[in-house]
Short mmCIF file of C-alpha atoms in Angstrom, two decimals:
data_model
loop_
_atom_site.label_atom_id
_atom_site.label_comp_id
_atom_site.label_asym_id
_atom_site.label_seq_id
_atom_site.Cartn_x
_atom_site.Cartn_y
_atom_site.Cartn_z
CA MET A 1 51.62 150.08 101.90
CA ALA A 2 50.18 151.96 98.93
CA ARG A 3 48.42 150.93 95.75
CA THR A 4 50.21 151.97 92.58
CA GLY A 5 47.12 153.38 90.81
CA VAL A 6 45.79 156.95 91.10
CA PHE A 7 42.44 158.60 90.58
CA PRO A 8 42.95 162.34 91.05
CA ARG A 9 40.32 164.85 89.94
CA MET A 10 41.20 166.54 86.69
CA ARG A 11 39.45 169.00 84.44
CA GLN A 12 39.56 169.42 80.70
CA VAL A 13 39.97 165.72 79.99
CA ILE A 14 36.79 165.16 78.02
CA MET A 15 38.95 165.75 74.91
CA LEU A 16 40.89 162.56 75.73
CA VAL A 17 38.34 160.25 74.14
CA ALA A 18 38.63 162.09 70.81
CA MET A 19 42.44 162.17 70.65
CA LEU A 20 43.76 159.71 68.07
CA LEU A 21 46.95 161.04 66.54
CA ALA A 22 50.14 160.60 68.52
CA TRP A 23 53.82 159.88 68.22
CA SER A 24 55.66 156.67 69.03
CA VAL A 25 59.21 156.08 70.18
CA PRO A 26 60.97 153.19 68.41
CA ALA A 27 62.06 150.55 70.89
CA HIS A 28 65.39 148.84 71.13
CA ALA A 29 65.74 145.41 69.50
CA ASP A 30 65.96 143.42 72.71
CA ASP A 31 63.65 141.11 74.62
CA ILE A 32 62.41 143.74 77.06
CA SER A 33 61.63 146.22 74.28
CA ALA A 34 59.87 143.46 72.39
CA ALA A 35 57.76 142.72 75.48
CA GLY A 36 57.15 146.44 75.91
CA ARG A 37 55.25 146.54 72.63
CA GLY A 38 52.61 144.41 74.33
CA VAL A 39 52.37 146.74 77.37
CA VAL A 40 49.61 149.36 77.48
CA ARG A 41 48.47 152.28 79.55
CA ILE A 42 45.01 151.79 81.06
CA VAL A 43 43.05 155.05 81.39
CA THR A 44 39.75 155.51 83.23
CA ILE A 45 37.53 158.54 82.78
CA ALA A 46 34.57 159.07 85.10
CA VAL A 47 31.67 161.17 83.83
CA ALA A 48 28.65 162.39 85.79
CA ASP A 49 25.95 164.64 84.33
CA ASP A 50 28.05 165.07 81.15
CA GLU A 51 30.93 166.36 83.23
CA VAL A 52 34.27 164.67 83.78
CA VAL A 53 34.59 164.12 87.50
CA GLY A 54 37.60 161.86 87.71
CA PHE A 55 40.56 160.41 85.86
CA GLY A 56 42.94 157.61 86.68
CA HIS A 57 45.45 155.41 84.97
CA GLY A 58 47.53 152.29 85.40
CA SER A 59 49.30 149.75 83.21
CA GLY A 60 48.50 146.44 81.57
CA PHE A 61 49.86 143.85 79.18
CA ALA A 62 48.49 141.68 76.40
CA VAL A 63 47.72 138.00 76.94
CA ALA A 64 45.92 137.89 73.58
CA PRO A 65 46.05 140.27 70.59
CA ASN A 66 42.89 142.07 71.83
CA ARG A 67 42.90 141.34 75.58
CA VAL A 68 45.01 142.82 78.36
CA VAL A 69 45.52 142.07 82.03
CA THR A 70 45.67 144.82 84.63
CA ASN A 71 44.98 145.25 88.35
CA ALA A 72 41.40 145.18 89.60
CA HIS A 73 41.95 148.38 91.55
CA VAL A 74 42.88 150.21 88.33
CA VAL A 75 39.40 149.59 86.87
CA GLU A 76 37.46 149.20 90.10
CA LEU A 77 35.23 152.23 89.42
CA ALA A 78 34.46 150.90 85.95
CA SER A 79 33.24 147.66 87.51
CA ARG A 80 31.09 149.55 90.03
CA TYR A 81 29.78 152.21 87.67
CA PRO A 82 29.99 150.72 84.13
CA GLY A 83 27.67 153.35 82.70
CA ASN A 84 29.70 156.27 83.99
CA VAL A 85 33.32 155.19 83.63
CA VAL A 86 35.08 154.77 80.29
CA ILE A 87 38.12 152.48 80.04
CA GLY A 88 40.80 153.47 77.52
CA VAL A 89 43.57 151.21 76.25
CA VAL A 90 46.63 153.10 74.99
CA PRO A 91 49.22 150.93 73.17
CA SER A 92 52.91 151.69 73.28
CA GLU A 93 53.07 152.18 69.49
CA GLY A 94 50.82 153.59 66.81
CA SER A 95 48.65 156.66 66.69
CA LYS A 96 45.41 155.55 68.34
CA SER A 97 43.92 154.66 71.66
CA PHE A 98 40.97 152.32 72.02
CA GLN A 99 37.97 151.92 74.25
CA GLY A 100 38.12 148.82 76.41
CA LYS A 101 35.48 146.58 77.97
CA LEU A 102 35.86 144.89 81.34
CA ILE A 103 35.14 141.19 80.88
CA ALA A 104 36.52 139.64 84.10
CA ILE A 105 37.59 140.93 87.50
CA ASP A 106 38.88 139.29 90.68
CA THR A 107 39.15 141.82 93.50
CA LYS A 108 40.71 139.29 95.88
CA ARG A 109 43.61 138.60 93.51
CA ASP A 110 43.51 142.24 92.33
CA LEU A 111 43.37 141.21 88.67
CA ALA A 112 41.15 142.22 85.76
CA LEU A 113 40.84 141.34 82.08
CA ILE A 114 39.95 143.97 79.47
CA GLU A 115 38.97 143.46 75.85
CA PHE A 116 39.23 145.99 73.04
CA SER A 117 39.02 146.05 69.23
CA GLY A 118 40.71 147.95 66.44
CA ALA A 119 44.30 146.72 66.82
CA LYS A 120 46.36 143.61 67.53
CA LEU A 121 49.00 143.67 70.22
CA PRO A 122 52.05 141.40 70.51
CA THR A 123 51.21 138.82 73.15
CA LEU A 124 53.42 138.35 76.19
CA ALA A 125 54.22 134.85 77.38
CA LEU A 126 54.17 133.81 81.02
CA SER A 127 57.08 132.03 82.69
CA SER A 128 56.27 129.02 84.85
CA GLY A 129 59.89 128.53 85.90
CA ALA A 130 61.10 129.14 89.42
CA VAL A 131 62.61 132.54 90.20
CA THR A 132 66.07 132.30 91.77
CA ASP A 133 67.35 134.41 94.65
CA GLY A 134 68.89 137.63 93.41
CA GLU A 135 67.68 137.09 89.83
CA THR A 136 67.44 140.27 87.78
CA LEU A 137 63.83 141.33 87.19
CA ILE A 138 62.43 144.12 85.03
CA ALA A 139 59.24 146.11 85.57
CA LEU A 140 57.45 147.80 82.66
CA GLY A 141 54.67 150.31 82.98
CA TYR A 142 53.65 153.95 83.18
CA PRO A 143 54.63 155.41 86.58
CA GLY A 144 52.61 158.46 87.50
CA ASN A 145 55.56 160.46 88.80
CA VAL A 146 57.16 160.29 85.36
CA ASP A 147 53.87 161.41 83.77
CA VAL A 148 53.56 164.34 86.16
CA ALA A 149 57.08 165.44 85.31
CA THR A 150 56.79 165.05 81.52
CA ALA A 151 53.12 165.47 80.56
CA ARG A 152 52.35 168.82 78.93
CA SER A 153 48.61 168.27 78.69
CA ALA A 154 45.92 165.72 79.38
CA ALA A 155 46.33 164.50 75.80
CA ASP A 156 49.71 163.01 76.70
CA PHE A 157 47.93 160.38 78.76
CA ILE A 158 46.36 158.86 75.64
CA THR A 159 49.37 159.36 73.40
CA PRO A 160 51.06 156.02 72.60
CA GLN A 161 54.58 155.91 73.95
CA SER A 162 56.96 153.22 75.12
CA PRO A 163 56.65 152.09 78.74
CA VAL A 164 59.20 152.95 81.39
CA ARG A 165 61.48 150.12 82.42
CA SER A 166 63.14 149.68 85.80
CA GLN A 167 65.39 146.90 87.01
CA GLY A 168 65.83 145.22 90.35
CA GLY A 169 66.36 141.90 92.04
CA PHE A 170 64.13 139.13 93.29
CA ALA A 171 63.78 139.44 97.07
CA GLY A 172 61.60 136.44 97.89
CA THR A 173 58.01 135.26 97.96
CA ARG A 174 55.38 136.48 100.39
CA THR A 175 51.65 136.31 101.02
CA LEU A 176 49.81 139.61 100.77
CA GLU A 177 46.20 139.57 102.00
CA GLY A 178 46.08 135.82 101.30
CA ILE A 179 47.51 136.13 97.78
CA SER A 180 50.91 134.78 96.69
CA VAL A 181 53.21 137.60 95.59
CA LEU A 182 56.79 138.14 94.49
CA LEU A 183 58.84 140.65 96.46
CA HIS A 184 61.33 142.62 94.37
CA THR A 185 63.41 145.80 94.28
CA ALA A 186 62.63 147.16 90.79
CA ASN A 187 61.57 150.78 91.20
CA ILE A 188 57.86 151.22 90.49
CA ALA A 189 55.42 153.96 91.40
CA ARG A 190 51.75 154.84 91.29
CA GLY A 191 50.68 154.11 87.72
CA ASN A 192 52.70 150.89 87.38
CA SER A 193 49.68 148.98 88.66
CA GLY A 194 48.84 146.09 86.33
CA GLY A 195 52.15 146.25 84.48
CA PRO A 196 54.25 143.12 84.05
CA LEU A 197 57.24 142.00 86.10
CA LEU A 198 59.54 140.26 83.62
CA ASP A 199 62.55 137.99 83.58
CA ALA A 200 65.54 138.89 81.40
CA CYS A 201 63.92 137.13 78.41
CA GLY A 202 60.82 139.34 78.57
CA ARG A 203 58.48 136.70 80.01
CA VAL A 204 55.91 137.59 82.66
CA LEU A 205 56.69 136.43 86.19
CA GLY A 206 54.00 138.47 87.91
CA VAL A 207 51.75 141.54 87.85
CA ASN A 208 52.96 144.61 89.74
CA SER A 209 50.31 145.72 92.21
CA ALA A 210 51.67 147.46 95.31
CA ILE A 211 54.67 149.04 97.01
CA THR A 212 55.68 149.30 100.64
CA ASN A 213 55.44 152.62 102.47
CA SER A 214 58.85 154.22 102.81
CA GLU A 215 59.24 155.97 106.13
CA GLU A 216 62.34 157.59 107.64
CA GLY A 217 64.53 156.44 104.78
CA ASP A 218 63.43 152.79 104.79
CA SER A 219 64.02 150.93 101.56
CA THR A 220 61.04 150.52 99.27
CA PHE A 221 60.00 147.08 98.08
CA ALA A 222 57.40 146.17 95.48
CA PHE A 223 54.89 143.35 95.27
CA ALA A 224 53.85 141.51 92.12
CA ILE A 225 50.98 139.02 91.97
CA ALA A 226 52.66 135.66 91.36
CA TYR A 227 52.32 133.31 88.38
CA PRO A 228 49.98 130.78 90.12
CA GLU A 229 47.49 133.52 90.99
CA LEU A 230 47.64 135.01 87.48
CA THR A 231 47.14 131.68 85.72
CA ALA A 232 44.30 130.73 88.08
CA PHE A 233 42.56 134.01 87.24
CA LEU A 234 43.03 133.55 83.48
CA THR A 235 41.81 129.97 83.67
CA GLN A 236 38.69 131.03 85.53
CA ALA A 237 38.14 133.75 82.93
CA LYS A 238 38.52 131.07 80.20
CA GLN A 239 41.32 133.10 78.66
CA PRO A 240 44.02 131.03 76.89
CA PHE A 241 47.61 132.06 77.52
CA VAL A 242 51.13 131.01 76.58
CA SER A 243 53.20 129.56 79.40
CA ILE A 244 56.87 128.69 78.98
CA ALA A 245 58.78 126.41 81.32
CA ALA A 246 62.16 126.62 79.53
CA PRO A 247 64.83 128.53 81.50
CA CYS A 248 65.79 132.01 80.38
CA ILE A 249 69.00 131.90 78.38
CA SER A 250 70.66 134.88 76.75
CA VAL A 251 71.46 135.07 73.04
CA GLU A 252 75.16 135.07 73.92
CA GLN A 253 74.77 131.91 76.00
CA ARG A 254 72.73 130.26 73.25
CA ASN A 255 75.36 131.15 70.64
CA ALA A 256 78.12 129.81 72.88
CA LEU A 257 76.19 126.57 73.40
CA ASP A 258 75.54 126.32 69.66
CA LYS A 259 79.24 126.84 68.94
CA ALA A 260 80.16 124.15 71.46
CA ALA A 261 77.53 121.83 69.97
CA GLU A 262 78.84 122.45 66.44
CA GLU A 263 82.39 121.76 67.59
CA LYS A 264 81.19 118.58 69.27
CA ASP A 265 79.34 117.57 66.10
CA ARG A 266 82.49 118.15 64.04
CA ALA A 267 84.53 116.17 66.57
CA ASP A 268 81.93 113.38 66.51
CA ILE A 269 82.01 113.29 62.71
CA ALA A 270 85.81 113.23 62.73
CA ASN A 271 85.73 110.47 65.34
CA ARG A 272 83.17 108.49 63.33
CA ASN A 273 85.24 108.94 60.19
CA ALA A 274 88.40 107.84 62.03
CA GLN A 275 86.58 104.82 63.39
CA ALA A 276 85.22 104.05 59.93
CA GLU A 277 88.69 104.37 58.42
CA SER A 278 90.15 102.16 61.15
CA ALA A 279 87.39 99.60 60.63
CA ALA A 280 87.96 99.74 56.87
CA ALA A 281 91.70 99.22 57.36
CA ARG A 282 91.09 96.24 59.65
CA ALA A 283 88.56 94.83 57.21
CA ARG A 284 91.03 95.26 54.36
CA GLU A 285 93.77 93.50 56.28
CA ALA A 286 91.38 90.66 56.99
CA ALA A 287 90.35 90.60 53.33
CA ILE A 288 94.02 90.52 52.29
CA ASP A 289 94.76 87.64 54.65
CA LYS A 290 91.73 85.76 53.39
CA ALA A 291 92.61 86.47 49.75
CA ARG A 292 96.24 85.44 50.31
CA ALA A 293 95.16 82.16 51.89
CA ALA A 294 92.73 81.51 49.02
CA ASN A 295 95.44 82.38 46.51
CA GLU A 296 97.96 80.07 48.09
CA SER A 297 95.40 77.25 48.13
CA ALA A 298 94.56 77.86 44.47
CA ARG A 299 98.28 77.98 43.48
CA GLU A 300 98.90 74.74 45.28
CA THR A 301 95.96 73.16 43.43
CA TYR A 302 97.27 74.40 40.07
CA MET A 303 100.81 73.20 40.87
CA ALA A 304 99.54 69.79 42.00
CA GLY A 305 97.46 69.50 38.85
CA ALA A 306 100.45 70.44 36.68
CA ALA A 307 102.60 67.83 38.46
CA VAL A 308 99.98 65.12 37.90
CA LEU A 309 99.64 66.03 34.21
CA LEU A 310 103.43 66.08 33.88
CA VAL A 311 103.73 62.59 35.35
CA PHE A 312 100.95 61.17 33.20
CA GLY A 313 102.33 62.92 30.16
CA ALA A 314 105.77 61.44 30.74
CA LEU A 315 104.27 57.99 31.23
CA ALA A 316 102.25 58.38 28.05
CA LEU A 317 105.34 59.36 26.06
CA GLY A 318 107.21 56.37 27.50
CA ALA A 319 104.36 54.04 26.54
CA ALA A 320 104.27 55.56 23.06
CA GLY A 321 108.00 54.79 22.59
CA LEU A 322 107.44 51.23 23.72
CA LEU A 323 104.57 50.77 21.27
CA LEU A 324 106.55 52.22 18.40
CA SER A 325 109.49 49.92 19.17
CA ARG A 326 107.15 47.00 18.72
CA ASP A 327 105.97 48.25 15.34
CA ARG A 328 102.58 49.27 16.70
CA GLN A 329 102.60 52.52 14.80
CA ARG A 330 99.00 53.66 15.10
CA PRO A 331 98.56 53.15 18.89
CA GLY A 332 102.01 54.53 19.49
CA ILE A 333 101.29 57.74 17.61
CA TRP A 334 97.99 58.36 19.44
CA THR A 335 99.62 57.61 22.76
CA ALA A 336 102.39 60.07 21.93
CA VAL A 337 99.86 62.76 21.00
CA GLY A 338 98.02 62.19 24.31
CA GLY A 339 101.22 62.40 26.26
CA GLY A 340 102.14 65.64 24.51
CA ALA A 341 98.72 67.07 25.33
CA LEU A 342 99.19 66.12 28.95
CA LEU A 343 102.58 67.83 29.00
CA LEU A 344 101.10 70.96 27.40
CA GLY A 345 98.33 70.93 30.00
CA ALA A 346 100.92 70.71 32.75
CA VAL A 347 102.76 73.70 31.29
CA ALA A 348 99.50 75.63 30.95
CA LEU A 349 98.50 75.00 34.58
CA PHE A 350 101.92 76.07 35.73
CA VAL A 351 101.86 79.25 33.67
CA LEU A 352 98.25 80.11 34.58
CA ARG A 353 98.63 79.52 38.29
CA PRO A 354 96.98 82.58 40.09
CA SER A 355 99.24 85.37 41.22
CA PHE A 356 98.58 87.63 44.30
CA ASP A 357 98.16 91.42 44.01
CA GLU A 358 97.64 93.01 47.44
CA ALA A 359 96.73 96.41 45.93
CA SER A 360 93.64 94.96 44.28
CA ILE A 361 92.12 93.89 47.60
CA ALA A 362 89.50 96.25 49.20
CA ALA A 363 87.46 96.00 52.36
CA PRO A 364 83.84 94.84 52.05
CA GLY A 365 81.65 97.81 51.04
CA ASP A 366 84.55 99.46 49.19
CA GLY A 367 85.04 102.15 51.88
CA ASN A 368 81.49 103.52 51.70
CA GLN A 369 81.27 103.47 55.50
CA ILE A 370 83.02 106.85 55.64
CA ALA A 371 80.62 108.51 53.22
CA GLU A 372 77.68 107.09 55.13
CA ALA A 373 79.03 108.55 58.37
CA LYS A 374 78.96 112.05 56.86
CA LEU A 375 75.51 112.13 55.26
CA PRO A 376 72.34 110.11 55.75
CA ALA A 377 71.25 107.81 53.01
CA ASP A 378 68.10 109.81 52.23
CA ALA A 379 67.47 113.54 52.61
CA ALA A 380 64.22 114.61 54.31
CA GLU A 381 61.49 115.28 51.76
CA GLY A 382 57.71 115.14 51.43
CA PRO A 383 55.23 115.69 54.28
CA LEU A 384 57.10 116.22 57.55
CA VAL A 385 56.19 116.94 61.15
CA CYS A 386 58.80 119.00 62.98
CA THR A 387 59.08 118.71 66.78
CA LEU A 388 60.67 121.45 68.89
CA GLN A 389 64.00 120.63 70.55
CA PRO A 390 64.01 122.79 73.72
CA ASP A 391 67.62 121.97 74.62
CA ARG A 392 68.79 123.49 71.33
CA SER A 393 66.40 126.47 71.28
CA ARG A 394 66.00 129.89 72.85
CA ILE A 395 62.32 130.24 73.65
CA THR A 396 60.84 133.59 74.71
CA VAL A 397 57.20 133.76 73.56
CA SER A 398 56.37 130.74 71.40
CA PRO A 399 54.31 127.85 72.79
CA GLY A 400 56.50 125.27 71.04
CA GLU A 401 53.84 123.62 68.91
CA ALA A 402 54.85 121.19 66.17
CA VAL A 403 55.36 122.56 62.66
CA LYS A 404 54.14 120.75 59.56
CA LEU A 405 56.11 121.06 56.32
CA ASN A 406 55.80 119.62 52.86
CA VAL A 407 59.22 119.71 51.24
CA GLY A 408 59.18 119.34 47.47
CA PRO A 409 61.93 119.32 44.84
CA ASP A 410 63.96 122.45 44.04
CA GLY A 411 63.06 124.15 47.33
CA CYS A 412 59.29 124.19 46.83
CA PHE A 413 57.67 124.20 50.27
CA ASP A 414 54.03 123.50 51.09
CA GLY A 415 53.11 123.34 47.44
CA GLY A 416 53.64 127.01 46.61
CA THR A 417 56.38 128.81 48.56
CA GLN A 418 59.79 128.96 46.93
CA TYR A 419 62.87 128.84 49.17
CA ALA A 420 66.35 129.92 48.10
CA GLU A 421 69.54 127.87 48.29
CA SER A 422 71.92 128.48 51.16
CA GLY A 423 74.64 125.90 50.62
CA ARG A 424 72.93 122.53 50.92
CA ARG A 425 70.09 124.13 52.87
CA TRP A 426 66.89 125.96 51.92
CA GLN A 427 66.13 129.38 53.38
CA ARG A 428 63.28 131.89 53.35
CA VAL A 429 62.71 135.22 55.13
CA LEU A 430 59.07 135.30 56.24
CA VAL A 431 57.47 138.73 56.67
CA PRO A 432 53.82 138.50 57.77
CA ALA A 433 51.48 141.34 56.89
CA ASP A 434 49.79 141.65 60.29
CA GLU A 435 52.60 140.95 62.78
CA GLN A 436 55.74 142.76 63.87
CA THR A 437 57.83 139.64 63.57
CA VAL A 438 60.35 138.57 60.94
CA THR A 439 61.30 134.90 60.80
CA VAL A 440 64.35 133.57 59.01
CA ARG A 441 63.46 129.94 58.32
CA GLU A 442 66.20 127.49 57.35
CA PHE A 443 65.75 123.81 56.56
CA ASP A 444 68.56 121.27 56.32
CA PRO A 445 67.30 118.24 54.35
CA ASP A 446 70.39 116.18 55.19
CA SER A 447 69.78 116.26 58.94
CA GLY A 448 66.03 116.98 58.89
CA THR A 449 66.60 120.12 60.99
CA LEU A 450 64.34 123.18 60.81
CA VAL A 451 65.51 126.44 62.43
CA ASP A 452 63.24 129.47 62.90
CA THR A 453 65.24 132.55 63.92
CA ARG A 454 62.77 135.23 64.95
CA TYR A 455 63.12 139.00 65.33
CA PHE A 456 60.46 141.03 67.21
CA LEU A 457 60.62 144.50 65.73
CA SER A 458 59.19 147.93 66.35
CA ALA A 459 56.71 149.32 63.85
CA ALA A 460 59.42 151.52 62.33
CA ASP A 461 61.93 148.67 61.99
CA MET A 462 59.24 146.41 60.57
CA GLN A 463 58.48 148.99 57.91
CA LYS A 464 62.16 149.05 56.91
CA VAL A 465 61.99 145.34 56.16
CA ARG A 466 58.75 145.73 54.20
CA ASP A 467 60.26 148.60 52.20
CA VAL A 468 63.04 146.28 51.00
CA LYS A 469 60.46 143.75 49.87
CA PRO A 470 58.00 145.73 47.74
CA VAL A 471 57.56 142.92 45.22
CA VAL A 472 58.44 139.27 45.66
CA PRO A 473 60.56 138.20 42.63
CA VAL A 474 59.28 134.63 42.78
CA ALA A 475 55.49 134.41 42.89
CA GLN A 476 55.41 130.63 42.86
CA CYS A 477 57.70 127.61 43.00
CA THR A 478 60.17 127.40 40.14
CA ALA A 479 63.15 125.39 38.97
CA ASP A 480 64.60 128.50 37.29
CA GLN A 481 68.03 129.05 38.82
CA ALA A 482 68.07 132.74 37.87
CA LYS A 483 64.78 133.43 39.66
CA ARG A 484 65.92 131.56 42.75
CA ALA A 485 69.19 133.52 42.73
CA SER A 486 67.15 136.75 42.58
CA LEU A 487 65.15 135.56 45.60
CA ALA A 488 68.36 134.78 47.48
CA SER A 489 69.72 138.28 46.75
CA LEU A 490 66.52 139.93 47.98
CA GLN A 491 66.63 137.89 51.17
CA GLN A 492 70.18 139.05 51.82
CA LEU A 493 69.00 142.65 51.58
CA MET A 494 66.12 141.92 53.95
CA ARG A 495 68.45 140.27 56.46
CA ALA A 496 70.71 143.33 56.35
CA THR A 497 67.85 145.40 57.82
CA LEU A 498 67.46 143.10 60.83
CA PRO A 499 69.12 143.70 64.21
CA PRO A 500 72.42 141.90 64.85
CA ALA A 501 70.84 139.82 67.64
CA TYR A 502 67.67 137.77 67.31
CA ASN A 503 64.97 137.42 69.98
CA GLU A 504 64.01 133.79 69.59
CA LYS A 505 65.56 130.70 68.03
CA LEU A 506 63.43 127.59 67.61
CA VAL A 507 65.15 124.38 66.51
CA TYR A 508 63.01 121.47 65.31
CA HIS A 509 63.69 117.89 64.28
CA CYS A 510 61.60 116.86 61.28
CA ALA A 511 60.51 113.34 60.43
CA PRO A 512 58.07 111.86 57.88
CA GLY A 513 54.56 111.71 59.24
CA GLY A 514 55.74 112.68 62.70
CA ALA A 515 57.69 109.46 63.24
CA GLU A 516 60.43 109.72 65.82
#
């Protein structure tokens, strides 16, 4: 078994500390390339009596913007002779290398923590999920055999360049010198020490530390210090870290699940609408039956009243004739007038008896059940707390903390950031000044759903986005439709510079004051 770090004697390397300018290779827009921007080369330079007496290098990765993890054996001489050994941290991008300081070391676990200043690295997240048999794993780092073949001078060792990736399979868990390790078949070599072993989403599963000796054609296996050992070391060093338990899911799988979910949502809406229509039809039939029964009762009442008035009117007219025949003129006339009035009342009741118009009958609520099934009564607005929905998200590096929003009228967010219309939704492309991340944020007030689609870009690709956005057309919130349209057009241009596939998609449910 051999360690993957080296410390050969080299001359003419005192110039390494002064080298600053370098070239960088743009990385691909995928999860592994995104993780690679947080991987560094760790260089050690030993000096005695003002003379360089030794040089070594390994790999490391960022767990904080200014702190990196590596193997203890990579920086062992720096821990033993801090006054004579310089630690250099060489990022994968940029034009500078930086001097590092050893702040924690655990020789039993073969882990060390280095701090530096002058730059901020993208932080890698750790994966706490179980590794499955045969799962594809990726190693990132700076293998020495590649350096020997490609380096033209000692300066190349402090020149920022992208790490080398190799792919293999998970071969099981083992215990190496009392430490839990992952056994895998990704090809690594001397110099990969301290580099990360990743899952397909770019999350750290372990720290590469050793390889088996290959004799007489035997297959070579590699060992990576496992997640429990790494987290125990970081906890003891009081170093915060991001740990993600969500399973690794590809963008294609996430898109397929989203499509299936959208189809299900449409089917659910159609089903709810059909049920609402069926319920409305049943309610209308019941209303018609009830109205018909009430109408028939009312008609019968009118007809009975008309019959009673008709009878009394006829009797009154008969009495009036009798009175007139007996020369009782005055009573006879009044009785005749009363009888006529009764007859007219009977005719009026008959004519005014209620008719029945089935078309005028509607179900209770006038069919609003269907509209209510499509949209909520109130759109989300005001102070909101948005909670991550892991089952609808693709999580690669984010800790999943809640997001607070204050949604105002006309797309004014948080009291000063204007969003542009995207249908019934509000959208904004967020481009931070000090990160290599672009976030397309979309908020649906009807469903209270917030979606952050995130792209982790190389320095060159990030600059392309910033070049499109030299001046923001809307400096503050506005109700001016023309200004908001200008913002929407700019955002379309910015989105056109982004890769076709995102790295992370975070879906949140938002509620007032954090209420569920």
